[in-house]
Short mmCIF file of C-alpha atoms and ligand atoms in Angstrom, two decimals:
data_model
loop_
_atom_site.label_atom_id
_atom_site.label_comp_id
_atom_site.label_asym_id
_atom_site.label_seq_id
_atom_site.Cartn_x
_atom_site.Cartn_y
_atom_site.Cartn_z
CA MET A 1 -1.68 80.37 33.98
CA PRO A 2 -2.22 80.09 37.47
CA GLN A 3 0.11 81.98 39.58
CA ILE A 4 1.68 79.93 42.67
CA SER A 5 3.19 81.63 45.83
CA GLU A 6 6.96 81.61 46.27
CA ILE A 7 6.64 79.08 48.79
CA GLU A 8 4.59 76.85 46.42
CA TYR A 9 7.33 77.40 43.80
CA LEU A 10 10.47 76.58 46.15
CA MET A 11 8.24 73.49 47.67
CA ASP A 12 7.37 71.77 44.57
CA LYS A 13 11.19 72.69 43.28
CA TYR A 14 12.98 71.14 46.15
CA ALA A 15 10.51 69.73 48.55
CA ALA A 16 10.22 65.61 49.12
CA LYS A 17 7.01 65.03 47.97
CA ASN A 18 5.94 63.14 50.66
CA TYR A 19 3.00 65.58 51.21
CA HIS A 20 0.43 67.20 49.50
CA PRO A 21 -0.30 70.33 51.18
CA LEU A 22 -3.05 73.04 50.21
CA PRO A 23 -1.37 75.91 49.81
CA ILE A 24 -2.16 78.33 52.93
CA ASN A 25 1.37 79.44 53.98
CA ILE A 26 1.01 80.43 58.12
CA THR A 27 3.15 82.57 59.09
CA SER A 28 1.47 83.35 62.30
CA ALA A 29 -0.97 82.24 64.48
CA GLN A 30 -2.65 82.27 68.15
CA GLY A 31 -5.12 80.05 70.24
CA VAL A 32 -7.38 78.41 66.98
CA TRP A 33 -6.47 81.34 64.50
CA VAL A 34 -3.95 80.94 62.31
CA TRP A 35 -3.02 83.66 59.67
CA THR A 36 -1.19 83.82 55.94
CA ASP A 37 0.15 87.20 56.97
CA ASN A 38 1.91 88.72 60.09
CA GLU A 39 -0.60 91.78 60.12
CA GLN A 40 -3.22 89.14 61.24
CA LYS A 41 -5.50 90.90 58.71
CA GLU A 42 -9.61 89.59 58.88
CA GLU A 43 -9.30 88.24 55.74
CA SER A 44 -5.66 85.96 55.65
CA LYS A 45 -7.07 84.37 59.12
CA TYR A 46 -8.12 80.42 59.52
CA LEU A 47 -9.24 78.73 61.93
CA ASP A 48 -7.14 75.36 62.71
CA CYS A 49 -9.32 72.60 62.71
CA LEU A 50 -6.09 69.65 62.53
CA ALA A 51 -3.95 71.06 65.34
CA ALA A 52 -1.06 69.11 63.99
CA TYR A 53 -2.81 66.21 64.35
CA SER A 54 -2.91 66.87 68.09
CA ALA A 55 0.20 68.43 68.44
CA LEU A 56 -1.63 72.30 69.72
CA ASN A 57 -3.93 70.59 71.97
CA GLN A 58 -2.95 74.18 73.94
CA GLY A 59 -3.22 76.19 71.00
CA TYR A 60 -1.15 78.21 69.26
CA ASN A 61 1.32 80.62 71.13
CA HIS A 62 -0.27 79.80 74.46
CA PRO A 63 1.63 82.25 76.67
CA ARG A 64 2.25 79.52 79.43
CA LEU A 65 4.36 77.77 76.86
CA ILE A 66 6.07 80.18 75.24
CA ASN A 67 7.27 81.30 78.73
CA ALA A 68 8.95 77.53 79.69
CA ALA A 69 10.47 78.35 76.26
CA MET A 70 12.16 80.86 77.00
CA ARG A 71 13.30 80.47 80.37
CA GLN A 72 14.90 77.42 79.60
CA LEU A 73 16.30 79.09 76.28
CA SER A 74 17.79 81.69 78.66
CA THR A 75 19.39 79.14 80.62
CA GLY A 76 21.31 78.22 78.05
CA VAL A 77 20.95 74.94 78.15
CA THR A 78 19.04 73.01 75.29
CA VAL A 79 20.73 69.40 74.96
CA THR A 80 22.92 68.11 77.39
CA SER A 81 24.81 64.89 76.66
CA ARG A 82 22.84 61.77 78.09
CA ALA A 83 25.97 61.25 80.29
CA PHE A 84 24.95 64.15 82.56
CA LEU A 85 21.93 64.91 84.44
CA SER A 86 19.00 67.27 83.52
CA ALA A 87 16.40 68.92 86.48
CA PRO A 88 13.75 69.41 82.92
CA MET A 89 13.79 65.61 82.59
CA ALA A 90 13.42 64.16 85.80
CA HIS A 91 10.69 66.75 86.64
CA LEU A 92 8.68 65.57 83.68
CA SER A 93 9.09 62.56 84.53
CA LYS A 94 8.18 62.76 87.60
CA LEU A 95 4.87 64.48 86.98
CA LEU A 96 4.14 61.95 83.74
CA ALA A 97 4.52 58.77 86.05
CA GLU A 98 1.94 60.72 88.14
CA ILE A 99 -0.59 61.73 85.92
CA CYS A 100 -0.33 57.99 84.08
CA LYS A 101 -0.26 56.59 87.56
CA LYS A 102 2.73 54.82 87.25
CA GLU A 103 6.12 53.98 88.31
CA LYS A 104 8.69 54.69 85.02
CA VAL A 105 9.21 57.45 82.35
CA LEU A 106 11.65 56.74 78.86
CA LEU A 107 11.06 59.97 77.47
CA MET A 108 12.22 59.87 73.59
CA ASN A 109 11.16 62.19 70.20
CA THR A 110 8.81 61.62 67.86
CA GLY A 111 5.86 59.47 68.50
CA VAL A 112 6.88 56.45 65.91
CA GLU A 113 10.10 56.50 68.39
CA ALA A 114 8.18 56.07 71.32
CA ILE A 115 6.08 52.81 69.59
CA GLU A 116 9.36 51.27 68.44
CA SER A 117 10.19 51.61 72.02
CA ALA A 118 7.50 49.79 73.58
CA ILE A 119 7.96 47.13 70.87
CA LYS A 120 11.85 46.67 71.95
CA LEU A 121 10.48 46.84 75.27
CA THR A 122 8.32 44.06 74.96
CA ARG A 123 10.31 42.31 73.41
CA LYS A 124 13.04 42.53 75.75
CA TRP A 125 10.91 42.92 78.65
CA GLY A 126 8.65 38.39 77.12
CA TYR A 127 11.92 37.21 76.61
CA GLN A 128 13.54 38.10 79.82
CA LYS A 129 10.27 37.55 81.90
CA LYS A 130 7.57 35.71 80.34
CA LYS A 131 10.63 33.10 78.78
CA VAL A 132 9.38 33.78 75.56
CA ALA A 133 11.76 31.01 73.19
CA ALA A 134 14.83 33.46 71.69
CA ASN A 135 13.86 35.00 68.67
CA GLN A 136 10.29 33.37 68.76
CA ALA A 137 7.86 37.12 70.43
CA ASN A 138 5.22 38.26 68.81
CA ILE A 139 3.15 41.67 68.70
CA ILE A 140 -0.88 41.71 67.94
CA VAL A 141 -1.97 44.67 66.18
CA CYS A 142 -5.21 45.81 64.71
CA ALA A 143 -6.37 45.96 60.85
CA ASN A 144 -6.05 50.13 59.87
CA ASN A 145 -3.88 51.06 62.67
CA PHE A 146 -1.57 53.66 62.41
CA HIS A 147 1.77 53.49 64.82
CA GLY A 148 3.57 55.73 62.58
CA ARG A 149 6.45 55.52 59.11
CA THR A 150 9.49 53.74 60.20
CA LEU A 151 9.90 50.86 59.19
CA THR A 152 9.06 48.38 62.12
CA ALA A 153 5.49 50.27 62.33
CA ILE A 154 4.99 50.24 58.44
CA SER A 155 5.91 46.36 58.21
CA PHE A 156 2.78 46.12 60.24
CA SER A 157 0.69 48.67 58.81
CA SER A 158 -2.53 46.87 56.24
CA GLU A 159 -2.14 50.24 54.66
CA SER A 160 -0.76 49.18 50.94
CA GLN A 161 0.37 52.70 49.71
CA TYR A 162 1.87 52.72 53.52
CA ARG A 163 4.00 49.50 53.16
CA ASP A 164 4.52 48.86 49.04
CA GLY A 165 8.17 49.06 48.25
CA PHE A 166 9.65 49.20 51.32
CA ALA A 167 10.06 45.64 51.80
CA PRO A 168 11.83 43.30 53.30
CA TYR A 169 9.29 43.90 56.47
CA THR A 170 10.27 44.04 60.11
CA PRO A 171 8.71 40.12 61.17
CA GLY A 172 7.17 39.52 64.69
CA PHE A 173 3.68 40.99 64.11
CA LYS A 174 0.26 39.43 64.04
CA LEU A 175 -3.18 41.50 62.48
CA ILE A 176 -6.81 41.14 63.62
CA PRO A 177 -9.61 42.86 63.01
CA TYR A 178 -10.19 46.34 65.14
CA GLY A 179 -13.01 45.82 67.72
CA ASP A 180 -13.40 42.15 67.63
CA VAL A 181 -12.14 40.24 71.13
CA GLN A 182 -12.88 37.03 70.18
CA ALA A 183 -9.92 37.61 67.49
CA LEU A 184 -8.40 38.98 69.99
CA GLU A 185 -8.22 35.45 72.16
CA GLN A 186 -7.79 33.41 69.32
CA ALA A 187 -4.30 34.95 67.76
CA ILE A 188 -2.26 35.09 71.33
CA ASP A 189 -0.28 32.24 71.77
CA ASP A 190 2.96 31.37 74.34
CA ASN A 191 5.18 33.57 72.50
CA THR A 192 3.02 36.35 71.73
CA VAL A 193 4.10 39.66 74.31
CA ALA A 194 2.31 42.64 73.47
CA PHE A 195 -1.21 43.62 72.47
CA LEU A 196 -0.82 47.40 70.43
CA VAL A 197 -3.79 49.37 69.61
CA GLU A 198 -5.57 52.66 69.11
CA PRO A 199 -8.33 53.29 71.95
CA ILE A 200 -9.67 54.82 69.32
CA GLN A 201 -8.69 54.85 65.72
CA GLY A 202 -7.43 58.24 64.83
CA GLU A 203 -5.79 58.01 61.18
CA ALA A 204 -8.64 55.53 60.17
CA GLY A 205 -11.09 57.71 60.16
CA ILE A 206 -12.34 58.22 64.29
CA ILE A 207 -12.99 54.59 64.20
CA ILE A 208 -14.56 54.17 68.03
CA PRO A 209 -15.03 50.55 69.04
CA PRO A 210 -17.34 48.70 70.15
CA GLU A 211 -18.20 49.63 74.17
CA GLY A 212 -16.71 47.45 76.28
CA TYR A 213 -13.77 46.31 74.04
CA LEU A 214 -10.88 48.12 75.90
CA LYS A 215 -11.61 46.22 79.09
CA LYS A 216 -12.33 42.90 77.77
CA SER A 217 -9.23 43.67 75.97
CA LYS A 218 -7.27 44.56 78.54
CA GLU A 219 -8.40 41.39 80.70
CA ILE A 220 -7.82 39.16 77.79
CA CYS A 221 -4.29 40.39 77.61
CA GLU A 222 -4.38 40.22 82.16
CA ARG A 223 -5.35 36.53 81.92
CA HIS A 224 -2.18 35.27 78.61
CA ASN A 225 0.19 37.59 80.65
CA VAL A 226 0.06 39.82 77.77
CA VAL A 227 1.70 43.42 78.09
CA PHE A 228 -1.32 45.32 77.03
CA VAL A 229 -0.17 48.82 74.86
CA ALA A 230 -2.18 51.55 74.39
CA ASP A 231 -1.01 53.90 71.71
CA CYS A 232 -2.34 57.22 73.13
CA ILE A 233 0.08 59.44 70.21
CA GLN A 234 -3.13 61.17 68.80
CA CYS A 235 -6.03 60.16 71.49
CA GLY A 236 -4.65 60.56 74.70
CA LEU A 237 -4.02 63.85 76.49
CA GLY A 238 -7.97 65.39 76.28
CA ARG A 239 -8.56 64.84 72.52
CA THR A 240 -11.47 62.87 73.27
CA GLY A 241 -13.05 64.45 76.10
CA LYS A 242 -11.19 62.42 78.85
CA LEU A 243 -7.55 62.36 79.67
CA PHE A 244 -6.80 59.48 78.28
CA ALA A 245 -9.47 57.93 75.70
CA CYS A 246 -9.59 54.98 77.86
CA ASP A 247 -10.75 55.97 81.15
CA TRP A 248 -14.12 56.15 78.50
CA GLU A 249 -13.24 52.82 80.02
CA ASN A 250 -11.94 52.61 83.42
CA VAL A 251 -9.33 50.93 81.68
CA ILE A 252 -5.76 51.62 82.83
CA PRO A 253 -2.79 50.00 79.86
CA ASP A 254 0.26 48.58 81.56
CA VAL A 255 1.68 50.58 78.73
CA TYR A 256 1.17 54.77 77.60
CA VAL A 257 2.63 56.12 74.28
CA LEU A 258 2.56 59.40 74.37
CA GLY A 259 3.18 61.99 71.94
CA LYS A 260 2.39 64.86 70.18
CA ALA A 261 0.83 67.46 72.97
CA LEU A 262 2.93 65.88 75.13
CA GLY A 263 5.29 68.13 73.43
CA GLY A 264 3.48 71.70 73.08
CA GLY A 265 4.37 72.52 69.76
CA PHE A 266 8.18 70.63 70.34
CA PRO A 267 8.69 67.04 69.41
CA LEU A 268 8.92 64.67 72.63
CA SER A 269 7.37 61.23 72.75
CA ALA A 270 7.50 58.42 76.02
CA VAL A 271 6.59 55.58 77.17
CA VAL A 272 5.24 55.30 80.67
CA CYS A 273 4.75 51.53 82.62
CA ASP A 274 5.82 50.37 86.07
CA SER A 275 9.00 49.67 86.94
CA LYS A 276 8.19 45.39 85.86
CA ILE A 277 8.35 46.29 82.56
CA MET A 278 10.99 49.36 82.13
CA ASP A 279 13.39 47.64 84.40
CA VAL A 280 14.04 45.05 81.46
CA PHE A 281 16.06 48.47 80.16
CA GLN A 282 19.35 48.75 81.65
CA PRO A 283 21.63 51.69 80.54
CA GLY A 284 23.10 50.90 77.33
CA ASP A 285 19.92 48.89 75.94
CA HIS A 286 18.27 52.11 74.27
CA GLY A 287 18.08 55.65 73.73
CA SER A 288 18.15 59.18 71.78
CA THR A 289 20.48 61.74 71.89
CA PHE A 290 17.37 64.34 71.58
CA GLY A 291 15.33 62.07 73.29
CA GLY A 292 13.21 64.20 76.71
CA ASN A 293 16.21 67.21 76.48
CA PRO A 294 16.08 69.87 78.81
CA PHE A 295 14.51 72.06 76.20
CA CYS A 296 11.62 70.22 75.01
CA ALA A 297 11.06 68.53 78.64
CA ALA A 298 11.38 72.46 80.19
CA VAL A 299 8.09 72.57 77.67
CA ALA A 300 6.62 69.58 78.38
CA ILE A 301 5.81 70.56 82.22
CA GLU A 302 4.00 72.92 81.07
CA ALA A 303 2.18 71.58 78.09
CA LEU A 304 1.02 68.93 80.96
CA LYS A 305 0.09 71.22 83.45
CA VAL A 306 -2.10 73.09 81.43
CA ILE A 307 -3.91 70.75 79.97
CA LEU A 308 -4.73 69.56 84.03
CA GLU A 309 -5.36 73.56 85.52
CA GLU A 310 -6.89 74.47 81.93
CA GLN A 311 -9.21 71.34 81.86
CA LEU A 312 -8.46 70.35 78.42
CA PRO A 313 -10.15 67.47 78.61
CA GLU A 314 -13.30 69.27 79.97
CA ASN A 315 -13.71 71.67 77.70
CA SER A 316 -12.90 68.86 74.35
CA ASP A 317 -16.08 66.71 75.89
CA LYS A 318 -18.32 70.07 75.86
CA MET A 319 -17.23 71.86 72.89
CA GLY A 320 -17.08 68.38 71.29
CA GLN A 321 -20.63 66.89 72.06
CA TYR A 322 -21.83 70.88 71.03
CA PHE A 323 -19.82 70.70 67.63
CA LEU A 324 -20.98 66.68 67.29
CA ASN A 325 -24.28 67.54 67.93
CA GLU A 326 -24.56 71.04 65.30
CA LEU A 327 -23.28 69.25 63.01
CA LYS A 328 -25.38 66.67 63.08
CA LYS A 329 -27.77 68.95 62.56
CA ILE A 330 -26.58 70.05 58.63
CA LYS A 331 -28.14 67.90 55.94
CA SER A 332 -26.17 66.76 53.00
CA PRO A 333 -26.70 64.34 50.22
CA HIS A 334 -22.70 63.60 50.85
CA VAL A 335 -22.70 62.34 54.56
CA LYS A 336 -23.22 58.73 55.39
CA GLU A 337 -21.99 59.71 59.16
CA TYR A 338 -20.99 62.56 61.63
CA ARG A 339 -19.85 60.34 64.59
CA GLY A 340 -16.67 61.56 67.42
CA ARG A 341 -15.08 61.59 70.52
CA GLY A 342 -15.09 65.14 72.24
CA LEU A 343 -13.08 67.44 69.86
CA TRP A 344 -12.36 64.51 67.66
CA ILE A 345 -15.18 64.39 64.66
CA GLY A 346 -15.50 62.55 61.69
CA ILE A 347 -17.83 63.17 58.97
CA GLU A 348 -17.87 60.03 56.71
CA LEU A 349 -18.75 61.24 52.89
CA TYR A 350 -20.27 59.01 50.62
CA PRO A 351 -17.99 57.36 47.75
CA GLU A 352 -20.30 58.96 45.28
CA ALA A 353 -19.14 62.54 47.00
CA GLY A 354 -15.89 62.79 44.78
CA GLY A 355 -13.72 62.26 48.15
CA ALA A 356 -12.98 63.71 51.16
CA ARG A 357 -10.00 66.54 49.53
CA ARG A 358 -12.40 68.54 47.22
CA PHE A 359 -14.70 69.14 50.64
CA CYS A 360 -11.58 69.97 52.56
CA GLU A 361 -10.16 72.22 49.86
CA ALA A 362 -13.74 73.74 50.17
CA LEU A 363 -13.42 74.84 53.50
CA ALA A 364 -10.26 76.00 53.30
CA LYS A 365 -11.29 78.87 51.24
CA GLU A 366 -14.44 79.17 53.92
CA HIS A 367 -11.28 79.59 55.93
CA ILE A 368 -11.55 76.42 57.88
CA LEU A 369 -8.77 74.15 57.83
CA CYS A 370 -9.01 71.01 57.84
CA LYS A 371 -7.48 67.40 56.24
CA GLU A 372 -9.02 64.38 54.68
CA THR A 373 -7.73 61.00 56.34
CA HIS A 374 -9.01 58.10 53.34
CA GLN A 375 -10.69 59.28 50.87
CA ASN A 376 -14.24 59.91 52.25
CA ILE A 377 -13.17 60.74 55.98
CA ILE A 378 -13.19 64.55 56.59
CA ARG A 379 -11.01 65.00 60.10
CA ILE A 380 -11.71 68.09 62.72
CA ALA A 381 -9.33 68.20 65.38
CA PRO A 382 -9.21 71.71 66.61
CA PRO A 383 -6.92 72.94 69.42
CA LEU A 384 -8.85 71.84 72.67
CA ILE A 385 -9.13 75.88 73.94
CA ILE A 386 -11.61 76.16 71.28
CA THR A 387 -14.58 78.28 72.79
CA LYS A 388 -18.35 78.13 71.82
CA GLU A 389 -18.01 81.22 69.64
CA GLU A 390 -15.40 79.93 67.43
CA ILE A 391 -17.23 76.76 66.73
CA ASP A 392 -20.50 79.12 65.67
CA TRP A 393 -18.24 80.99 63.76
CA ALA A 394 -17.39 77.58 62.07
CA LEU A 395 -20.92 75.79 61.56
CA PRO A 396 -22.62 78.18 58.50
CA ARG A 397 -19.25 77.16 57.19
CA PHE A 398 -19.38 73.59 57.35
CA LYS A 399 -22.99 73.87 56.36
CA LYS A 400 -22.19 75.44 52.94
CA VAL A 401 -19.41 73.32 52.52
CA LEU A 402 -21.37 70.07 53.15
CA GLN A 403 -24.04 71.38 51.13
CA MET A 404 -22.63 72.25 47.77
CA GLU A 405 -23.06 70.03 44.68
C1 PLP B 1 0.72 60.44 64.37
C2 PLP B 1 0.67 58.99 65.49
C3 PLP B 1 2.00 58.23 65.30
C4 PLP B 1 3.07 58.73 65.19
O1 PLP B 1 3.60 60.05 65.35
P1 PLP B 1 5.05 61.19 65.42
O2 PLP B 1 5.48 61.94 66.09
O3 PLP B 1 4.10 61.42 63.74
O4 PLP B 1 5.48 59.37 64.94
C5 PLP B 1 1.62 57.07 65.99
N1 PLP B 1 0.18 56.42 66.91
C6 PLP B 1 -0.59 57.57 66.39
C7 PLP B 1 -1.85 56.82 66.74
C8 PLP B 1 -0.49 58.99 65.54
O5 PLP B 1 -1.39 59.61 65.76
#
């Protein structure tokens, strides 16, 4: 019988099986590197090319983030009742509003909670401001979307595994093809309050829409008084080589939904928009015990400053181009396409390649941590602080794995 570790055994015996993790138990980490021991030996060192799905854009154990966390902990204030004020929340709201060039910020915890909040917000805006008929609001979403795992978010997923067995679903959504502006124009009716879209689809496999898609979609929304909501949870905050993926088309969405890297390793998410939308929320309309708590907010302030001051979007752009160009030089019978934007790279394999999972397992043996998305796509998304030397360390390992039988 193959030896399994105690952690694998405990996970198998006691943990819910809603994930299928590789048997790598990370116990210490620094920058783009993780170790499966605490002595940080060479043989237990791995390059993290997943970065907690972009929650670790700033890298592990960033001194400024750890200091901000320690400083806040030393005050003894991690969470307070929302009945009282909190300075970290106030300062974070200001900083985030300025960065997004918007007037108001709503802080939540997880990405999907911010999505739910944006849905509630735009529905209420629709009834109050657009005068949509009672209970008739609809929101347009795209095929192959990923907006999280709550019941409402999976209600408008096109992925059967995300939905099956969880009915009844939340109504009020219309699904259209991604990248198709005509479909958007046709789907809009008098009761449409919002268009919810990922500027680049992440979980779907780093799908970059046709040039001009975001700009044209935004124009169509404006023309029909529909709120353009950009889910920037994974593609935002530098991942694609710009601060926001919408910046590639100089589009400013009406509503930004942010999460993941915003918390600098802790759970924090946000909805950011102008007062004319946000002010439909009045005291008591919406809430969250932990949303924007002083601890996470204090770290998030530093997390945003690190992204801007260390020029992580610029590094993502430069290193992403280098990484992708070098990968493209790897001739492999398994690879259908190398694509990406910034440090967000998808390697799409042919169906005959036997699935991306076996490649991710082989990469783990080469000490590179990646995760497949869907059947046939290897996703590469390291922390945005990665250097050319670190990419050069990884390239021959990718070559070896992509050229295996
Ligand atoms: C991860 C993700 C979410 C959900 O975020 P959680 O923090 O896991 O709830 C929503 N939308 C996109 C685009 C994501 O990548």
